[in-house]
mmCIF file of N, CA and C in Angstrom:
data_model
loop_
_atom_site.group_PDB
_atom_site.id
_atom_site.type_symbol
_atom_site.label_atom_id
_atom_site.label_comp_id
_atom_site.label_asym_id
_atom_site.label_seq_id
_atom_site.Cartn_x
_atom_site.Cartn_y
_atom_site.Cartn_z
ATOM 1 N N UNK A 331 20.548 7.094 8.945
ATOM 2 C CA UNK A 331 19.677 6.189 8.282
ATOM 3 C C UNK A 331 18.203 6.598 8.465
ATOM 4 N N UNK A 332 17.287 6.518 7.451
ATOM 5 C CA UNK A 332 16.044 6.958 7.801
ATOM 6 C C UNK A 332 15.139 5.809 8.160
ATOM 7 N N UNK A 333 14.306 6.054 9.157
ATOM 8 C CA UNK A 333 13.470 5.128 9.768
ATOM 9 C C UNK A 333 12.127 5.595 9.327
ATOM 10 N N UNK A 334 11.420 4.930 8.276
ATOM 11 C CA UNK A 334 10.241 5.389 7.759
ATOM 12 C C UNK A 334 8.972 5.014 8.673
ATOM 13 N N UNK A 335 9.300 4.192 9.701
ATOM 14 C CA UNK A 335 8.159 3.721 10.577
ATOM 15 C C UNK A 335 7.893 4.834 11.584
ATOM 16 N N UNK A 336 8.820 5.798 11.820
ATOM 17 C CA UNK A 336 8.738 6.841 12.853
ATOM 18 C C UNK A 336 8.379 8.197 12.248
ATOM 19 N N UNK A 337 7.506 8.874 12.902
ATOM 20 C CA UNK A 337 7.127 10.245 12.471
ATOM 21 C C UNK A 337 6.603 10.371 11.009
ATOM 22 N N UNK A 338 5.854 9.607 10.389
ATOM 23 C CA UNK A 338 5.488 9.562 9.092
ATOM 24 C C UNK A 338 4.007 10.253 8.927
ATOM 25 N N UNK A 339 3.351 10.537 10.050
ATOM 26 C CA UNK A 339 2.049 11.080 9.973
ATOM 27 C C UNK A 339 0.912 10.045 9.619
ATOM 28 N N UNK A 340 -0.170 10.597 9.527
ATOM 29 C CA UNK A 340 -1.357 9.656 9.326
ATOM 30 C C UNK A 340 -1.427 9.356 7.956
ATOM 31 N N UNK A 341 -2.215 8.119 7.651
ATOM 32 C CA UNK A 341 -2.399 7.644 6.291
ATOM 33 C C UNK A 341 -3.031 8.743 5.368
ATOM 34 N N UNK A 342 -3.943 9.417 5.907
ATOM 35 C CA UNK A 342 -4.663 10.459 4.919
ATOM 36 C C UNK A 342 -5.713 9.787 4.137
ATOM 37 N N UNK A 343 -6.191 10.544 3.231
ATOM 38 C CA UNK A 343 -7.148 10.147 2.225
ATOM 39 C C UNK A 343 -6.516 9.322 1.091
ATOM 40 N N UNK A 344 -7.113 8.174 0.902
ATOM 41 C CA UNK A 344 -6.420 7.317 -0.250
ATOM 42 C C UNK A 344 -6.535 8.147 -1.571
ATOM 43 N N UNK A 345 -5.630 8.032 -2.508
ATOM 44 C CA UNK A 345 -5.714 8.496 -3.790
ATOM 45 C C UNK A 345 -6.233 7.445 -4.835
ATOM 46 N N UNK A 346 -6.154 6.314 -4.439
ATOM 47 C CA UNK A 346 -6.563 5.180 -5.235
ATOM 48 C C UNK A 346 -6.998 3.970 -4.391
ATOM 49 N N UNK A 347 -8.020 3.265 -4.902
ATOM 50 C CA UNK A 347 -8.455 2.067 -4.100
ATOM 51 C C UNK A 347 -8.757 1.107 -5.199
ATOM 52 N N UNK A 348 -8.623 -0.286 -4.851
ATOM 53 C CA UNK A 348 -9.086 -1.281 -5.806
ATOM 54 C C UNK A 348 -9.742 -2.370 -4.824
ATOM 55 N N UNK A 349 -10.980 -2.762 -5.233
ATOM 56 C CA UNK A 349 -11.658 -3.851 -4.394
ATOM 57 C C UNK A 349 -11.449 -5.184 -5.068
ATOM 58 N N UNK A 350 -10.873 -5.982 -4.342
ATOM 59 C CA UNK A 350 -10.622 -7.400 -4.730
ATOM 60 C C UNK A 350 -11.577 -8.268 -3.991
ATOM 61 N N UNK A 351 -11.589 -9.609 -4.425
ATOM 62 C CA UNK A 351 -12.644 -10.616 -3.835
ATOM 63 C C UNK A 351 -11.749 -11.663 -3.078
ATOM 64 N N UNK A 352 -12.140 -11.943 -1.773
ATOM 65 C CA UNK A 352 -11.373 -12.951 -1.129
ATOM 66 C C UNK A 352 -11.925 -14.353 -1.672
ATOM 67 N N UNK A 353 -10.919 -15.234 -1.933
ATOM 68 C CA UNK A 353 -11.364 -16.553 -2.429
ATOM 69 C C UNK A 353 -11.519 -17.401 -1.255
ATOM 70 N N UNK A 354 -11.372 -17.031 -0.045
ATOM 71 C CA UNK A 354 -11.547 -17.658 1.232
ATOM 72 C C UNK A 354 -12.905 -17.369 1.787
ATOM 73 N N UNK A 355 -13.387 -16.163 1.999
ATOM 74 C CA UNK A 355 -14.576 -15.860 2.568
ATOM 75 C C UNK A 355 -15.644 -15.175 1.595
ATOM 76 N N UNK A 356 -15.162 -14.961 0.474
ATOM 77 C CA UNK A 356 -16.041 -14.322 -0.663
ATOM 78 C C UNK A 356 -16.306 -12.839 -0.449
ATOM 79 N N UNK A 357 -15.797 -12.227 0.627
ATOM 80 C CA UNK A 357 -15.997 -10.797 0.839
ATOM 81 C C UNK A 357 -15.012 -9.913 0.191
ATOM 82 N N UNK A 358 -15.263 -8.648 0.304
ATOM 83 C CA UNK A 358 -14.168 -7.670 -0.390
ATOM 84 C C UNK A 358 -12.864 -7.480 0.446
ATOM 85 N N UNK A 359 -11.910 -7.387 -0.333
ATOM 86 C CA UNK A 359 -10.611 -7.072 0.202
ATOM 87 C C UNK A 359 -10.317 -5.766 -0.498
ATOM 88 N N UNK A 360 -10.018 -4.670 0.238
ATOM 89 C CA UNK A 360 -9.847 -3.270 -0.259
ATOM 90 C C UNK A 360 -8.402 -2.931 -0.154
ATOM 91 N N UNK A 361 -7.850 -2.577 -1.232
ATOM 92 C CA UNK A 361 -6.434 -2.108 -1.273
ATOM 93 C C UNK A 361 -6.575 -0.623 -1.417
ATOM 94 N N UNK A 362 -5.770 0.043 -0.606
ATOM 95 C CA UNK A 362 -5.748 1.532 -0.669
ATOM 96 C C UNK A 362 -4.282 1.966 -0.632
ATOM 97 N N UNK A 363 -3.997 3.081 -1.526
ATOM 98 C CA UNK A 363 -2.751 3.683 -1.580
ATOM 99 C C UNK A 363 -2.958 5.037 -1.255
ATOM 100 N N UNK A 364 -2.039 5.657 -0.279
ATOM 101 C CA UNK A 364 -2.284 7.079 -0.038
ATOM 102 C C UNK A 364 -1.345 7.906 -0.872
ATOM 103 N N UNK A 365 -1.586 9.201 -0.605
ATOM 104 C CA UNK A 365 -0.823 10.222 -1.359
ATOM 105 C C UNK A 365 0.620 10.229 -1.102
ATOM 106 N N UNK A 366 1.465 10.150 -2.011
ATOM 107 C CA UNK A 366 2.978 10.322 -1.808
ATOM 108 C C UNK A 366 3.142 11.588 -1.101
ATOM 109 N N UNK A 367 4.210 11.761 -0.275
ATOM 110 C CA UNK A 367 4.516 12.972 0.423
ATOM 111 C C UNK A 367 5.932 12.955 0.853
ATOM 112 N N UNK A 368 6.555 14.103 1.073
ATOM 113 C CA UNK A 368 7.821 14.238 1.519
ATOM 114 C C UNK A 368 7.846 13.653 3.051
ATOM 115 N N UNK A 369 9.025 12.928 3.353
ATOM 116 C CA UNK A 369 9.160 12.563 4.760
ATOM 117 C C UNK A 369 9.115 13.733 5.585
ATOM 118 N N UNK A 370 8.419 13.865 6.722
ATOM 119 C CA UNK A 370 8.145 15.056 7.494
ATOM 120 C C UNK A 370 9.414 15.364 8.283
ATOM 121 N N UNK A 371 10.409 14.666 8.402
ATOM 122 C CA UNK A 371 11.480 15.092 9.301
ATOM 123 C C UNK A 371 12.772 15.194 8.451
ATOM 124 N N UNK A 372 12.899 14.511 7.247
ATOM 125 C CA UNK A 372 14.233 14.800 6.575
ATOM 126 C C UNK A 372 14.088 15.622 5.278
ATOM 127 N N UNK A 373 12.681 15.727 4.833
ATOM 128 C CA UNK A 373 12.358 16.613 3.670
ATOM 129 C C UNK A 373 12.932 16.186 2.329
ATOM 130 N N UNK A 374 13.626 14.972 2.178
ATOM 131 C CA UNK A 374 14.226 14.603 1.140
ATOM 132 C C UNK A 374 13.595 13.325 0.427
ATOM 133 N N UNK A 375 13.315 12.389 1.344
ATOM 134 C CA UNK A 375 12.699 11.042 0.938
ATOM 135 C C UNK A 375 11.267 11.201 0.843
ATOM 136 N N UNK A 376 10.779 10.449 -0.133
ATOM 137 C CA UNK A 376 9.231 10.564 -0.432
ATOM 138 C C UNK A 376 8.726 9.190 0.126
ATOM 139 N N UNK A 377 7.537 9.251 0.730
ATOM 140 C CA UNK A 377 6.810 8.154 1.323
ATOM 141 C C UNK A 377 5.516 7.847 0.597
ATOM 142 N N UNK A 378 4.994 6.696 0.497
ATOM 143 C CA UNK A 378 3.692 6.473 0.083
ATOM 144 C C UNK A 378 3.098 5.331 0.938
ATOM 145 N N UNK A 379 2.028 5.720 1.637
ATOM 146 C CA UNK A 379 1.449 4.673 2.697
ATOM 147 C C UNK A 379 0.515 3.883 1.763
ATOM 148 N N UNK A 380 0.281 2.659 2.314
ATOM 149 C CA UNK A 380 -0.638 1.700 1.707
ATOM 150 C C UNK A 380 -1.280 0.947 2.924
ATOM 151 N N UNK A 381 -2.429 0.217 2.557
ATOM 152 C CA UNK A 381 -3.071 -0.770 3.496
ATOM 153 C C UNK A 381 -3.990 -1.606 2.707
ATOM 154 N N UNK A 382 -4.335 -2.686 3.420
ATOM 155 C CA UNK A 382 -5.200 -3.715 2.852
ATOM 156 C C UNK A 382 -6.312 -4.081 3.955
ATOM 157 N N UNK A 383 -7.518 -3.983 3.544
ATOM 158 C CA UNK A 383 -8.528 -4.227 4.502
ATOM 159 C C UNK A 383 -9.318 -5.487 4.032
ATOM 160 N N UNK A 384 -9.756 -6.328 4.907
ATOM 161 C CA UNK A 384 -10.681 -7.353 4.491
ATOM 162 C C UNK A 384 -10.144 -8.750 4.609
ATOM 163 N N UNK A 385 -8.727 -8.788 4.922
ATOM 164 C CA UNK A 385 -8.155 -10.127 4.988
ATOM 165 C C UNK A 385 -8.368 -10.734 6.421
ATOM 166 N N UNK A 386 -8.295 -9.747 7.373
ATOM 167 C CA UNK A 386 -8.456 -10.124 8.803
ATOM 168 C C UNK A 386 -9.314 -8.960 9.433
ATOM 169 N N UNK A 387 -9.383 -9.057 10.752
ATOM 170 C CA UNK A 387 -10.202 -7.998 11.496
ATOM 171 C C UNK A 387 -9.350 -6.792 11.454
ATOM 172 N N UNK A 388 -8.138 -6.695 11.573
ATOM 173 C CA UNK A 388 -7.406 -5.500 11.392
ATOM 174 C C UNK A 388 -6.767 -5.217 10.001
ATOM 175 N N UNK A 389 -6.712 -4.095 9.402
ATOM 176 C CA UNK A 389 -6.044 -3.823 8.242
ATOM 177 C C UNK A 389 -4.569 -4.175 8.231
ATOM 178 N N UNK A 390 -4.150 -4.730 7.153
ATOM 179 C CA UNK A 390 -2.744 -4.953 6.869
ATOM 180 C C UNK A 390 -1.987 -3.857 6.434
ATOM 181 N N UNK A 391 -1.044 -3.341 7.132
ATOM 182 C CA UNK A 391 -0.250 -2.268 6.620
ATOM 183 C C UNK A 391 1.180 -2.565 7.031
ATOM 184 N N UNK A 392 2.140 -1.906 6.400
ATOM 185 C CA UNK A 392 3.502 -1.993 6.679
ATOM 186 C C UNK A 392 4.183 -0.628 6.529
ATOM 187 N N UNK A 393 5.501 -0.590 6.503
ATOM 188 C CA UNK A 393 6.262 0.566 6.348
ATOM 189 C C UNK A 393 5.729 1.239 4.988
ATOM 190 N N UNK A 394 5.704 2.591 4.970
ATOM 191 C CA UNK A 394 5.318 3.275 3.771
ATOM 192 C C UNK A 394 6.484 2.922 2.658
ATOM 193 N N UNK A 395 6.031 2.929 1.396
ATOM 194 C CA UNK A 395 6.947 2.697 0.271
ATOM 195 C C UNK A 395 7.776 3.968 0.310
ATOM 196 N N UNK A 396 9.131 3.899 -0.136
ATOM 197 C CA UNK A 396 10.055 4.981 -0.088
ATOM 198 C C UNK A 396 10.528 5.231 -1.556
ATOM 199 N N UNK A 397 10.755 6.499 -1.942
ATOM 200 C CA UNK A 397 11.255 6.673 -3.323
ATOM 201 C C UNK A 397 12.113 8.082 -3.268
ATOM 202 N N UNK A 398 12.612 8.384 -4.250
ATOM 203 C CA UNK A 398 13.448 9.521 -4.395
ATOM 204 C C UNK A 398 12.564 10.704 -4.841
ATOM 205 N N UNK A 399 11.240 10.341 -5.359
ATOM 206 C CA UNK A 399 10.223 11.298 -5.615
ATOM 207 C C UNK A 399 8.846 10.573 -5.397
ATOM 208 N N UNK A 400 7.824 11.318 -5.602
ATOM 209 C CA UNK A 400 6.563 10.809 -5.512
ATOM 210 C C UNK A 400 6.066 9.675 -6.442
ATOM 211 N N UNK A 401 6.714 9.818 -7.652
ATOM 212 C CA UNK A 401 6.354 8.692 -8.703
ATOM 213 C C UNK A 401 7.003 7.394 -8.253
ATOM 214 N N UNK A 402 8.313 7.328 -7.881
ATOM 215 C CA UNK A 402 8.944 6.318 -7.436
ATOM 216 C C UNK A 402 8.317 5.686 -6.154
ATOM 217 N N UNK A 403 7.916 6.451 -5.236
ATOM 218 C CA UNK A 403 7.317 6.046 -3.996
ATOM 219 C C UNK A 403 5.946 5.341 -4.340
ATOM 220 N N UNK A 404 5.180 6.009 -5.228
ATOM 221 C CA UNK A 404 3.947 5.368 -5.664
ATOM 222 C C UNK A 404 4.053 3.993 -6.303
ATOM 223 N N UNK A 405 4.980 3.983 -7.344
ATOM 224 C CA UNK A 405 5.220 2.584 -7.860
ATOM 225 C C UNK A 405 5.687 1.598 -6.930
ATOM 226 N N UNK A 406 6.597 2.015 -5.938
ATOM 227 C CA UNK A 406 6.934 1.075 -4.938
ATOM 228 C C UNK A 406 5.734 0.620 -3.953
ATOM 229 N N UNK A 407 4.897 1.605 -3.733
ATOM 230 C CA UNK A 407 3.786 1.107 -3.010
ATOM 231 C C UNK A 407 2.906 -0.012 -3.721
ATOM 232 N N UNK A 408 2.833 0.260 -4.896
ATOM 233 C CA UNK A 408 1.981 -1.008 -5.713
ATOM 234 C C UNK A 408 2.718 -2.231 -5.552
ATOM 235 N N UNK A 409 4.091 -2.209 -5.648
ATOM 236 C CA UNK A 409 4.848 -3.524 -5.429
ATOM 237 C C UNK A 409 4.627 -3.946 -4.006
ATOM 238 N N UNK A 410 4.726 -3.211 -3.000
ATOM 239 C CA UNK A 410 4.725 -3.474 -1.617
ATOM 240 C C UNK A 410 3.403 -4.263 -1.440
ATOM 241 N N UNK A 411 2.185 -3.711 -1.975
ATOM 242 C CA UNK A 411 0.961 -4.301 -1.822
ATOM 243 C C UNK A 411 0.930 -5.592 -2.446
ATOM 244 N N UNK A 412 1.517 -5.714 -3.738
ATOM 245 C CA UNK A 412 1.378 -7.046 -4.343
ATOM 246 C C UNK A 412 2.154 -8.081 -3.519
ATOM 247 N N UNK A 413 3.347 -7.674 -2.939
ATOM 248 C CA UNK A 413 4.136 -8.612 -2.214
ATOM 249 C C UNK A 413 3.392 -8.871 -0.984
ATOM 250 N N UNK A 414 2.792 -8.091 -0.313
ATOM 251 C CA UNK A 414 2.087 -8.210 0.950
ATOM 252 C C UNK A 414 0.905 -9.267 0.698
ATOM 253 N N UNK A 415 0.161 -9.095 -0.305
ATOM 254 C CA UNK A 415 -0.951 -9.928 -0.664
ATOM 255 C C UNK A 415 -0.491 -11.397 -0.918
ATOM 256 N N UNK A 416 0.740 -11.507 -1.706
ATOM 257 C CA UNK A 416 1.263 -12.832 -1.925
ATOM 258 C C UNK A 416 1.788 -13.560 -0.709
ATOM 259 N N UNK A 417 2.239 -12.744 0.236
ATOM 260 C CA UNK A 417 3.018 -13.205 1.494
ATOM 261 C C UNK A 417 1.773 -13.568 2.488
ATOM 262 N N UNK A 418 0.628 -13.193 2.371
ATOM 263 C CA UNK A 418 -0.452 -13.638 3.254
ATOM 264 C C UNK A 418 -0.819 -15.021 2.930
ATOM 265 N N UNK A 419 -0.754 -15.488 1.608
ATOM 266 C CA UNK A 419 -1.272 -16.803 1.320
ATOM 267 C C UNK A 419 -2.668 -16.800 1.153
ATOM 268 N N UNK A 420 -3.233 -15.683 1.163
ATOM 269 C CA UNK A 420 -4.857 -15.413 1.143
ATOM 270 C C UNK A 420 -5.124 -15.195 -0.243
ATOM 271 N N UNK A 421 -5.787 -16.088 -1.079
ATOM 272 C CA UNK A 421 -6.063 -15.870 -2.604
ATOM 273 C C UNK A 421 -7.161 -14.888 -2.625
ATOM 274 N N UNK A 422 -6.818 -14.019 -3.697
ATOM 275 C CA UNK A 422 -7.901 -12.900 -3.949
ATOM 276 C C UNK A 422 -8.004 -12.904 -5.495
ATOM 277 N N UNK A 423 -9.009 -12.274 -5.925
ATOM 278 C CA UNK A 423 -9.225 -12.189 -7.387
ATOM 279 C C UNK A 423 -9.770 -10.787 -7.590
ATOM 280 N N UNK A 424 -9.654 -10.356 -8.883
ATOM 281 C CA UNK A 424 -10.293 -9.224 -9.372
ATOM 282 C C UNK A 424 -11.006 -9.335 -10.588
ATOM 283 N N UNK A 425 -12.384 -9.151 -10.622
ATOM 284 C CA UNK A 425 -13.196 -9.463 -11.719
ATOM 285 C C UNK A 425 -13.206 -10.800 -12.250
ATOM 286 N N UNK A 426 -12.998 -11.776 -11.175
ATOM 287 C CA UNK A 426 -12.842 -13.137 -11.584
ATOM 288 C C UNK A 426 -11.569 -13.681 -11.968
ATOM 289 N N UNK A 427 -10.639 -12.809 -12.109
ATOM 290 C CA UNK A 427 -9.392 -13.177 -12.553
ATOM 291 C C UNK A 427 -8.212 -12.939 -11.437
ATOM 292 N N UNK A 428 -7.014 -12.866 -11.799
ATOM 293 C CA UNK A 428 -5.841 -12.452 -10.938
ATOM 294 C C UNK A 428 -5.993 -11.017 -10.473
ATOM 295 N N UNK A 429 -5.385 -10.687 -9.316
ATOM 296 C CA UNK A 429 -5.664 -9.311 -8.724
ATOM 297 C C UNK A 429 -5.115 -8.229 -9.632
ATOM 298 N N UNK A 430 -4.119 -8.522 -10.521
ATOM 299 C CA UNK A 430 -3.567 -7.408 -11.471
ATOM 300 C C UNK A 430 -3.493 -6.048 -10.963
ATOM 301 N N UNK A 431 -2.665 -5.968 -9.880
ATOM 302 C CA UNK A 431 -2.337 -4.682 -9.393
ATOM 303 C C UNK A 431 -1.592 -3.745 -10.111
ATOM 304 N N UNK A 432 -0.790 -4.227 -11.231
ATOM 305 C CA UNK A 432 -0.093 -3.379 -12.046
ATOM 306 C C UNK A 432 -0.707 -3.113 -13.408
ATOM 307 N N UNK A 433 -1.872 -3.546 -13.573
ATOM 308 C CA UNK A 433 -2.568 -3.371 -14.723
ATOM 309 C C UNK A 433 -3.889 -2.564 -14.541
#
C-alpha cells in the first residue's frame, strides 16, 4: 500500500495559485497547487501537493492528491482543496462571490 505522506519530497514551486478573501478577518487566503510528479519511491503513482495559507498562523496542508497520471492528480488536488476549505468552516470568497475553485 502506498503511503503518500512519506518520502514525497518538498512542495516545490506552485504551478497555480488563487487568492481568496477571508470573510472572518478580511485578509487574503492563498490556495496553491504544486506540480504533479511521480511518487519518488514507487514510480507509478502521481502526486500533487497543495496548501492553503491565511486561515491560521500555519499553512493548511494534507496528503498530496493521488492519481494514475498527472492530470488525475491535479484534478484531485483541486477537489482536496475545496473539501479542506469547506471542512474548516472558515468562509471565504473570490471576487465577492463563492470561491469557485473549479471554474
